[in-house]
Amino acid sequence: MKRRDFIKSTAIAAGGLLIPLDKSDASLWDTFFQKYFREMTPEEKKNLAKRLENEYKEKTGVNINIKTNEALPAVKFAYGLDLSRCIGCRRCVYACVTENNLSRNPQVQYITVLEFKNGEKWVSDLEESNKYFDHKEQPEPGHFYMPVQCQQCDNPPCVKVCPTQATWKEPDGIVVVDYNWCIGCRYCMAACPYGARKFNWAEPQVPSDQFNPNTHYLGNRPKFKGHVEKCTFCIQRTRENPGKYPACVEICPVGARKFGNILDPESEISQCIEKKRVFRLKEELNTNPSFYYFFSL
Amino acid sequence: MRFREYAVAIFAVLALCMLPQTAAADQDEPKVTTTKPPLTEGIFPCSNCHASMPPNKEKRDLSFHTEIQLKHGDNWCLNCHDLTNRDMLHRASGELVPFEKLYKVCGQCHGNIYRDWKIGIHGKRVGYWNGEKTYYLCVNCHNPHSPKFKPLPALPVPAKPLEITKVKPSVPVMIEDKKLYIPETGK
């Protein structure tokens, strides 16, 4: 018996005790008995999205669109970051917050920019870095910067430890989370060697007039208290034909961020891998990230 | 094989052989869509003034364009601007280059960077990763007269773990043409 079926039959056996039936809200019932996303038909996914759109509309009066489209064929996303160019200005951090509807308070941010003193030992020792650097202008002389976000591993330790299969790797390489399925145990956060997964400690707050209405079910749709989220390479932007670059790539003033299809030899990311000496973070852990760092100099 | 098919096949093979050659001829002139050169409004065409001025090759202190302080190797204006056609730039060979293709001028002295720019490693592309892209021109990031990249104002520091619920209200800032939401800084 599958987990949900078990809960379902138990709940029914309990005579609806678990569910406040006086509310007799179809939406509540549907929420409770939602099927596993990956086993839904496209039709079921659409209905689910509709329901969530309506819920958001009821709560805020604002119309949003929640897409459920699948990975494009023959696409495997990868990302490159040129450490000789990054100046630590944090424009990427806030472009991401804005695009992905990340909670403003409590604060959730997918990208962490690390500052290192020149010559300091690093990579092997990210602990030596400073995430709270505070200068008027960037870069601060004598320092270099390394932004870290989800590395979209091909061998993702976070996925393996999830007890409910609420997180998985999509065919285009994006590791996603189904927030409706996540139970908030945070095993994945402990398993991630990059600190890339973020937890909603309280009800996330995004002013509805600041909410980006172009969303994806597996990405920047409305989120709730008590579940984990993370960078999805801006799935709502990139998983389209034509698809935009992720928000962090588009905003970067120094052009340090590269993105594209690693199966296309002409893409910027394939060119970086071919022409520059790239490396990946904590390579020795065999997580096999799709996120490449390099020095163009 | 009938003659027509034969001819078609030969033609196809010939076309294939030609391809790399055409590509090689184009190597210095990538077929790309770029941003517009960010010239000051009203200044172009430069020939409005310059057409009636006698060309002057001399390296000197100028009495006009005094806002331009050259800090670029030991370049002089006419390494890039053309002496007789002021609406154009030029290469060392004398080839005239319109402002829209100024990367061909920069590329003469910064060959490695130019090569990286053409394949998307140096500089920046916006648009669609699997569709039409717009390339930023060198001068979107480097002032050609003092090209060192200028420092930028920093955006707010993230909240420390015990302060994530005490974040100031989220307010818009415009960065280029993009609206970003950041915590109010009171600055």
mmCIF file of N, CA, C and O in Angstrom, chain A residues 40-112:
data_model
loop_
_atom_site.group_PDB
_atom_site.id
_atom_site.type_symbol
_atom_site.label_atom_id
_atom_site.label_comp_id
_atom_site.label_asym_id
_atom_site.label_seq_id
_atom_site.Cartn_x
_atom_site.Cartn_y
_atom_site.Cartn_z
ATOM 1 N N MET A 40 0.796 12.055 -11.551
ATOM 2 C CA MET A 40 -0.412 12.701 -12.061
ATOM 3 C C MET A 40 -0.391 12.748 -13.580
ATOM 4 O O MET A 40 0.666 12.865 -14.191
ATOM 5 N N THR A 41 -1.566 12.707 -14.180
ATOM 6 C CA THR A 41 -1.692 12.959 -15.614
ATOM 7 C C THR A 41 -1.578 14.466 -15.814
ATOM 8 O O THR A 41 -1.779 15.229 -14.871
ATOM 9 N N PRO A 42 -1.264 14.888 -17.052
ATOM 10 C CA PRO A 42 -1.202 16.335 -17.325
ATOM 11 C C PRO A 42 -2.495 17.032 -16.909
ATOM 12 O O PRO A 42 -2.471 18.147 -16.388
ATOM 13 N N GLU A 43 -3.628 16.346 -17.120
ATOM 14 C CA GLU A 43 -4.928 16.897 -16.751
ATOM 15 C C GLU A 43 -4.994 17.140 -15.240
ATOM 16 O O GLU A 43 -5.387 18.213 -14.783
ATOM 17 N N GLU A 44 -4.567 16.138 -14.484
ATOM 18 C CA GLU A 44 -4.596 16.258 -13.021
ATOM 19 C C GLU A 44 -3.675 17.383 -12.545
ATOM 20 O O GLU A 44 -3.996 18.104 -11.607
ATOM 21 N N LYS A 45 -2.535 17.514 -13.214
ATOM 22 C CA LYS A 45 -1.603 18.586 -12.852
ATOM 23 C C LYS A 45 -2.249 19.942 -13.088
ATOM 24 O O LYS A 45 -2.133 20.851 -12.270
ATOM 25 N N LYS A 46 -2.937 20.055 -14.211
ATOM 26 C CA LYS A 46 -3.609 21.332 -14.541
ATOM 27 C C LYS A 46 -4.642 21.686 -13.482
ATOM 28 O O LYS A 46 -4.736 22.827 -13.043
ATOM 29 N N ASN A 47 -5.441 20.667 -13.088
ATOM 30 C CA ASN A 47 -6.479 20.914 -12.080
ATOM 31 C C ASN A 47 -5.867 21.348 -10.755
ATOM 32 O O ASN A 47 -6.375 22.246 -10.087
ATOM 33 N N LEU A 48 -4.790 20.680 -10.413
ATOM 34 C CA LEU A 48 -4.085 21.035 -9.181
ATOM 35 C C LEU A 48 -3.631 22.496 -9.241
ATOM 36 O O LEU A 48 -3.819 23.272 -8.301
ATOM 37 N N ALA A 49 -3.039 22.868 -10.383
ATOM 38 C CA ALA A 49 -2.560 24.243 -10.542
ATOM 39 C C ALA A 49 -3.717 25.231 -10.419
ATOM 40 O O ALA A 49 -3.610 26.246 -9.734
ATOM 41 N N LYS A 50 -4.823 24.897 -11.065
ATOM 42 C CA LYS A 50 -6.032 25.751 -10.986
ATOM 43 C C LYS A 50 -6.430 25.968 -9.526
ATOM 44 O O LYS A 50 -6.689 27.076 -9.097
ATOM 45 N N ARG A 51 -6.452 24.842 -8.787
ATOM 46 C CA ARG A 51 -6.868 24.923 -7.393
ATOM 47 C C ARG A 51 -5.951 25.867 -6.613
ATOM 48 O O ARG A 51 -6.414 26.730 -5.860
ATOM 49 N N LEU A 52 -4.649 25.739 -6.851
ATOM 50 C CA LEU A 52 -3.699 26.573 -6.111
ATOM 51 C C LEU A 52 -3.802 28.034 -6.545
ATOM 52 O O LEU A 52 -3.661 28.942 -5.731
ATOM 53 N N GLU A 53 -4.065 28.235 -7.844
ATOM 54 C CA GLU A 53 -4.260 29.615 -8.330
ATOM 55 C C GLU A 53 -5.457 30.245 -7.615
ATOM 56 O O GLU A 53 -5.394 31.388 -7.165
ATOM 57 N N ASN A 54 -6.549 29.461 -7.506
ATOM 58 C CA ASN A 54 -7.742 29.968 -6.833
ATOM 59 C C ASN A 54 -7.482 30.271 -5.365
ATOM 60 O O ASN A 54 -7.944 31.280 -4.839
ATOM 61 N N GLU A 55 -6.745 29.365 -4.721
ATOM 62 C CA GLU A 55 -6.434 29.590 -3.306
ATOM 63 C C GLU A 55 -5.678 30.899 -3.123
ATOM 64 O O GLU A 55 -5.963 31.671 -2.213
ATOM 65 N N TYR A 56 -4.708 31.152 -4.026
ATOM 66 C CA TYR A 56 -3.931 32.390 -3.895
ATOM 67 C C TYR A 56 -4.817 33.601 -4.150
ATOM 68 O O TYR A 56 -4.730 34.612 -3.465
ATOM 69 N N LYS A 57 -5.705 33.460 -5.125
ATOM 70 C CA LYS A 57 -6.618 34.548 -5.482
ATOM 71 C C LYS A 57 -7.533 34.873 -4.298
ATOM 72 O O LYS A 57 -7.763 36.031 -3.971
ATOM 73 N N GLU A 58 -8.050 33.809 -3.642
ATOM 74 C CA GLU A 58 -8.934 34.029 -2.497
ATOM 75 C C GLU A 58 -8.208 34.742 -1.371
ATOM 76 O O GLU A 58 -8.752 35.620 -0.706
ATOM 77 N N LYS A 59 -6.960 34.351 -1.173
ATOM 78 C CA LYS A 59 -6.195 34.900 -0.060
ATOM 79 C C LYS A 59 -5.799 36.356 -0.311
ATOM 80 O O LYS A 59 -5.782 37.166 0.602
ATOM 81 N N THR A 60 -5.444 36.678 -1.569
ATOM 82 C CA THR A 60 -4.823 37.990 -1.822
ATOM 83 C C THR A 60 -5.578 38.835 -2.834
ATOM 84 O O THR A 60 -5.290 40.006 -2.987
ATOM 85 N N GLY A 61 -6.507 38.225 -3.580
ATOM 86 C CA GLY A 61 -7.190 38.961 -4.635
ATOM 87 C C GLY A 61 -6.363 39.100 -5.905
ATOM 88 O O GLY A 61 -6.768 39.766 -6.840
ATOM 89 N N VAL A 62 -5.204 38.462 -5.928
ATOM 90 C CA VAL A 62 -4.307 38.636 -7.075
ATOM 91 C C VAL A 62 -4.303 37.371 -7.937
ATOM 92 O O VAL A 62 -4.270 36.253 -7.422
ATOM 93 N N ASN A 63 -4.344 37.564 -9.259
ATOM 94 C CA ASN A 63 -4.291 36.438 -10.193
ATOM 95 C C ASN A 63 -2.848 36.036 -10.480
ATOM 96 O O ASN A 63 -2.036 36.882 -10.828
ATOM 97 N N ILE A 64 -2.574 34.756 -10.348
ATOM 98 C CA ILE A 64 -1.260 34.272 -10.756
ATOM 99 C C ILE A 64 -1.449 33.090 -11.692
ATOM 100 O O ILE A 64 -2.538 32.529 -11.782
ATOM 101 N N ASN A 65 -0.377 32.737 -12.386
ATOM 102 C CA ASN A 65 -0.410 31.594 -13.284
ATOM 103 C C ASN A 65 0.579 30.547 -12.773
ATOM 104 O O ASN A 65 1.731 30.874 -12.505
ATOM 105 N N ILE A 66 0.104 29.327 -12.603
ATOM 106 C CA ILE A 66 1.002 28.245 -12.155
ATOM 107 C C ILE A 66 1.129 27.222 -13.277
ATOM 108 O O ILE A 66 0.163 26.538 -13.612
ATOM 109 N N LYS A 67 2.331 27.141 -13.848
ATOM 110 C CA LYS A 67 2.550 26.202 -14.953
ATOM 111 C C LYS A 67 2.963 24.843 -14.400
ATOM 112 O O LYS A 67 3.500 24.746 -13.290
ATOM 113 N N THR A 68 2.711 23.795 -15.185
ATOM 114 C CA THR A 68 3.129 22.463 -14.748
ATOM 115 C C THR A 68 3.886 21.751 -15.871
ATOM 116 O O THR A 68 4.009 20.532 -15.863
ATOM 117 N N ASN A 69 4.362 22.521 -16.853
ATOM 118 C CA ASN A 69 4.962 21.889 -18.031
ATOM 119 C C ASN A 69 6.214 21.086 -17.703
ATOM 120 O O ASN A 69 6.953 21.391 -16.770
ATOM 121 N N GLU A 70 6.413 20.051 -18.531
ATOM 122 C CA GLU A 70 7.505 19.111 -18.297
ATOM 123 C C GLU A 70 8.803 19.562 -18.957
ATOM 124 O O GLU A 70 8.813 20.505 -19.749
ATOM 125 N N ALA A 71 9.883 18.829 -18.646
ATOM 126 C CA ALA A 71 11.202 19.149 -19.189
ATOM 127 C C ALA A 71 11.180 19.125 -20.718
ATOM 128 O O ALA A 71 10.473 18.314 -21.323
ATOM 129 N N LEU A 72 11.951 20.007 -21.355
ATOM 130 C CA LEU A 72 12.090 19.996 -22.809
ATOM 131 C C LEU A 72 12.950 18.802 -23.212
ATOM 132 O O LEU A 72 13.878 18.426 -22.490
ATOM 133 N N PRO A 73 12.660 18.203 -24.387
ATOM 134 C CA PRO A 73 13.489 17.075 -24.830
ATOM 135 C C PRO A 73 14.907 17.532 -25.185
ATOM 136 O O PRO A 73 15.094 18.676 -25.621
ATOM 137 N N ALA A 74 15.874 16.638 -24.982
ATOM 138 C CA ALA A 74 17.277 16.890 -25.367
ATOM 139 C C ALA A 74 17.844 18.141 -24.728
ATOM 140 O O ALA A 74 18.619 18.868 -25.326
ATOM 141 N N VAL A 75 17.425 18.423 -23.499
ATOM 142 C CA VAL A 75 17.977 19.563 -22.769
ATOM 143 C C VAL A 75 18.480 19.088 -21.421
ATOM 144 O O VAL A 75 17.792 18.383 -20.694
ATOM 145 N N LYS A 76 19.742 19.450 -21.133
ATOM 146 C CA LYS A 76 20.286 19.217 -19.795
ATOM 147 C C LYS A 76 20.944 20.525 -19.406
ATOM 148 O O LYS A 76 21.902 20.965 -20.033
ATOM 149 N N PHE A 77 20.390 21.157 -18.384
ATOM 150 C CA PHE A 77 20.885 22.472 -17.997
ATOM 151 C C PHE A 77 22.186 22.385 -17.213
ATOM 152 O O PHE A 77 22.393 21.456 -16.433
ATOM 153 N N ALA A 78 23.047 23.369 -17.435
ATOM 154 C CA ALA A 78 24.240 23.501 -16.603
ATOM 155 C C ALA A 78 24.550 24.984 -16.455
ATOM 156 O O ALA A 78 24.028 25.820 -17.199
ATOM 157 N N TYR A 79 25.410 25.279 -15.508
ATOM 158 C CA TYR A 79 25.630 26.659 -15.089
ATOM 159 C C TYR A 79 27.120 26.874 -14.905
ATOM 160 O O TYR A 79 27.842 25.975 -14.472
ATOM 161 N N GLY A 80 27.572 28.064 -15.223
ATOM 162 C CA GLY A 80 28.976 28.397 -15.027
ATOM 163 C C GLY A 80 29.116 29.708 -14.284
ATOM 164 O O GLY A 80 28.297 30.608 -14.448
ATOM 165 N N LEU A 81 30.149 29.813 -13.458
ATOM 166 C CA LEU A 81 30.367 31.065 -12.742
ATOM 167 C C LEU A 81 31.845 31.445 -12.792
ATOM 168 O O LEU A 81 32.707 30.678 -12.374
ATOM 169 N N ASP A 82 32.109 32.624 -13.348
ATOM 170 C CA ASP A 82 33.472 33.094 -13.575
ATOM 171 C C ASP A 82 33.962 33.862 -12.348
ATOM 172 O O ASP A 82 33.579 35.008 -12.122
ATOM 173 N N LEU A 83 34.811 33.195 -11.574
ATOM 174 C CA LEU A 83 35.242 33.804 -10.313
ATOM 175 C C LEU A 83 36.209 34.957 -10.531
ATOM 176 O O LEU A 83 36.426 35.761 -9.625
ATOM 177 N N SER A 84 36.797 35.085 -11.737
ATOM 178 C CA SER A 84 37.662 36.254 -11.928
ATOM 179 C C SER A 84 36.857 37.511 -12.205
ATOM 180 O O SER A 84 37.420 38.590 -12.248
ATOM 181 N N ARG A 85 35.571 37.395 -12.409
ATOM 182 C CA ARG A 85 34.759 38.580 -12.693
ATOM 183 C C ARG A 85 33.860 38.988 -11.540
ATOM 184 O O ARG A 85 33.550 40.171 -11.400
ATOM 185 N N CYS A 86 33.377 38.024 -10.746
ATOM 186 C CA CYS A 86 32.394 38.351 -9.705
ATOM 187 C C CYS A 86 32.952 39.411 -8.767
ATOM 188 O O CYS A 86 34.091 39.339 -8.321
ATOM 189 N N ILE A 87 32.120 40.429 -8.489
ATOM 190 C CA ILE A 87 32.544 41.518 -7.610
ATOM 191 C C ILE A 87 31.758 41.537 -6.290
ATOM 192 O O ILE A 87 31.904 42.455 -5.498
ATOM 193 N N GLY A 88 30.890 40.562 -6.087
ATOM 194 C CA GLY A 88 30.184 40.459 -4.803
ATOM 195 C C GLY A 88 29.140 41.538 -4.576
ATOM 196 O O GLY A 88 28.876 41.919 -3.437
ATOM 197 N N CYS A 89 28.485 41.998 -5.629
ATOM 198 C CA CYS A 89 27.539 43.121 -5.489
ATOM 199 C C CYS A 89 26.162 42.701 -5.005
ATOM 200 O O CYS A 89 25.336 43.531 -4.660
ATOM 201 N N ARG A 90 25.874 41.396 -5.021
ATOM 202 C CA ARG A 90 24.604 40.801 -4.547
ATOM 203 C C ARG A 90 23.389 41.168 -5.399
ATOM 204 O O ARG A 90 22.259 41.002 -4.954
ATOM 205 N N ARG A 91 23.597 41.657 -6.607
ATOM 206 C CA ARG A 91 22.424 41.881 -7.448
ATOM 207 C C ARG A 91 21.724 40.561 -7.755
ATOM 208 O O ARG A 91 20.497 40.491 -7.824
ATOM 209 N N CYS A 92 22.511 39.496 -7.916
ATOM 210 C CA CYS A 92 21.931 38.180 -8.197
ATOM 211 C C CYS A 92 21.023 37.731 -7.060
ATOM 212 O O CYS A 92 19.956 37.149 -7.287
ATOM 213 N N VAL A 93 21.461 38.002 -5.817
ATOM 214 C CA VAL A 93 20.693 37.558 -4.653
ATOM 215 C C VAL A 93 19.279 38.116 -4.710
ATOM 216 O O VAL A 93 18.301 37.384 -4.542
ATOM 217 N N TYR A 94 19.179 39.419 -5.002
ATOM 218 C CA TYR A 94 17.864 40.065 -4.953
ATOM 219 C C TYR A 94 17.069 39.889 -6.255
ATOM 220 O O TYR A 94 15.837 39.911 -6.228
ATOM 221 N N ALA A 95 17.750 39.685 -7.366
ATOM 222 C CA ALA A 95 17.028 39.340 -8.595
ATOM 223 C C ALA A 95 16.342 37.998 -8.376
ATOM 224 O O ALA A 95 15.203 37.780 -8.797
ATOM 225 N N CYS A 96 17.023 37.102 -7.675
ATOM 226 C CA CYS A 96 16.486 35.775 -7.365
ATOM 227 C C CYS A 96 15.311 35.881 -6.400
ATOM 228 O O CYS A 96 14.263 35.277 -6.619
ATOM 229 N N VAL A 97 15.481 36.650 -5.335
ATOM 230 C CA VAL A 97 14.403 36.849 -4.362
ATOM 231 C C VAL A 97 13.151 37.364 -5.072
ATOM 232 O O VAL A 97 12.039 36.876 -4.852
ATOM 233 N N THR A 98 13.339 38.343 -5.958
ATOM 234 C CA THR A 98 12.233 38.978 -6.658
ATOM 235 C C THR A 98 11.558 38.002 -7.616
ATOM 236 O O THR A 98 10.347 37.830 -7.607
ATOM 237 N N GLU A 99 12.357 37.335 -8.432
ATOM 238 C CA GLU A 99 11.818 36.425 -9.444
ATOM 239 C C GLU A 99 11.108 35.233 -8.806
ATOM 240 O O GLU A 99 10.070 34.794 -9.264
ATOM 241 N N ASN A 100 11.709 34.705 -7.742
ATOM 242 C CA ASN A 100 11.229 33.439 -7.202
ATOM 243 C C ASN A 100 10.272 33.584 -6.033
ATOM 244 O O ASN A 100 9.956 32.598 -5.363
ATOM 245 N N ASN A 101 9.815 34.804 -5.771
ATOM 246 C CA ASN A 101 8.845 35.026 -4.700
ATOM 247 C C ASN A 101 9.339 34.466 -3.375
ATOM 248 O O ASN A 101 8.614 33.754 -2.677
ATOM 249 N N LEU A 102 10.586 34.767 -3.039
ATOM 250 C CA LEU A 102 11.139 34.268 -1.783
ATOM 251 C C LEU A 102 10.660 35.148 -0.637
ATOM 252 O O LEU A 102 10.545 36.365 -0.775
ATOM 253 N N SER A 103 10.394 34.505 0.476
ATOM 254 C CA SER A 103 9.860 35.205 1.643
ATOM 255 C C SER A 103 10.776 36.363 2.032
ATOM 256 O O SER A 103 11.984 36.217 2.145
ATOM 257 N N ARG A 104 10.150 37.532 2.229
ATOM 258 C CA ARG A 104 10.925 38.708 2.618
ATOM 259 C C ARG A 104 11.181 38.691 4.114
ATOM 260 O O ARG A 104 12.178 39.188 4.592
ATOM 261 N N ASN A 105 10.192 38.166 4.860
ATOM 262 C CA ASN A 105 10.287 38.167 6.305
ATOM 263 C C ASN A 105 9.418 37.043 6.830
ATOM 264 O O ASN A 105 8.215 37.147 6.731
ATOM 265 N N PRO A 106 9.989 35.958 7.368
ATOM 266 C CA PRO A 106 11.408 35.715 7.553
ATOM 267 C C PRO A 106 12.156 35.685 6.223
ATOM 268 O O PRO A 106 11.595 35.294 5.213
ATOM 269 N N GLN A 107 13.405 36.061 6.259
ATOM 270 C CA GLN A 107 14.185 36.191 5.038
ATOM 271 C C GLN A 107 14.639 34.835 4.514
ATOM 272 O O GLN A 107 15.231 34.051 5.244
ATOM 273 N N VAL A 108 14.335 34.591 3.231
ATOM 274 C CA VAL A 108 14.829 33.393 2.547
ATOM 275 C C VAL A 108 15.578 33.855 1.307
ATOM 276 O O VAL A 108 15.063 34.677 0.545
ATOM 277 N N GLN A 109 16.791 33.373 1.118
ATOM 278 C CA GLN A 109 17.575 33.705 -0.081
ATOM 279 C C GLN A 109 18.242 32.439 -0.596
ATOM 280 O O GLN A 109 18.836 31.698 0.171
ATOM 281 N N TYR A 110 18.134 32.189 -1.895
ATOM 282 C CA TYR A 110 18.729 30.977 -2.473
ATOM 283 C C TYR A 110 20.238 31.131 -2.692
ATOM 284 O O TYR A 110 20.963 30.157 -2.725
ATOM 285 N N ILE A 111 20.678 32.385 -2.958
ATOM 286 C CA ILE A 111 22.097 32.602 -3.285
ATOM 287 C C ILE A 111 22.818 33.203 -2.090
ATOM 288 O O ILE A 111 22.341 34.172 -1.508
ATOM 289 N N THR A 112 23.940 32.612 -1.731
ATOM 290 C CA THR A 112 24.789 33.170 -0.689
ATOM 291 C C THR A 112 26.097 33.579 -1.345
ATOM 292 O O THR A 112 26.735 32.765 -2.018
#
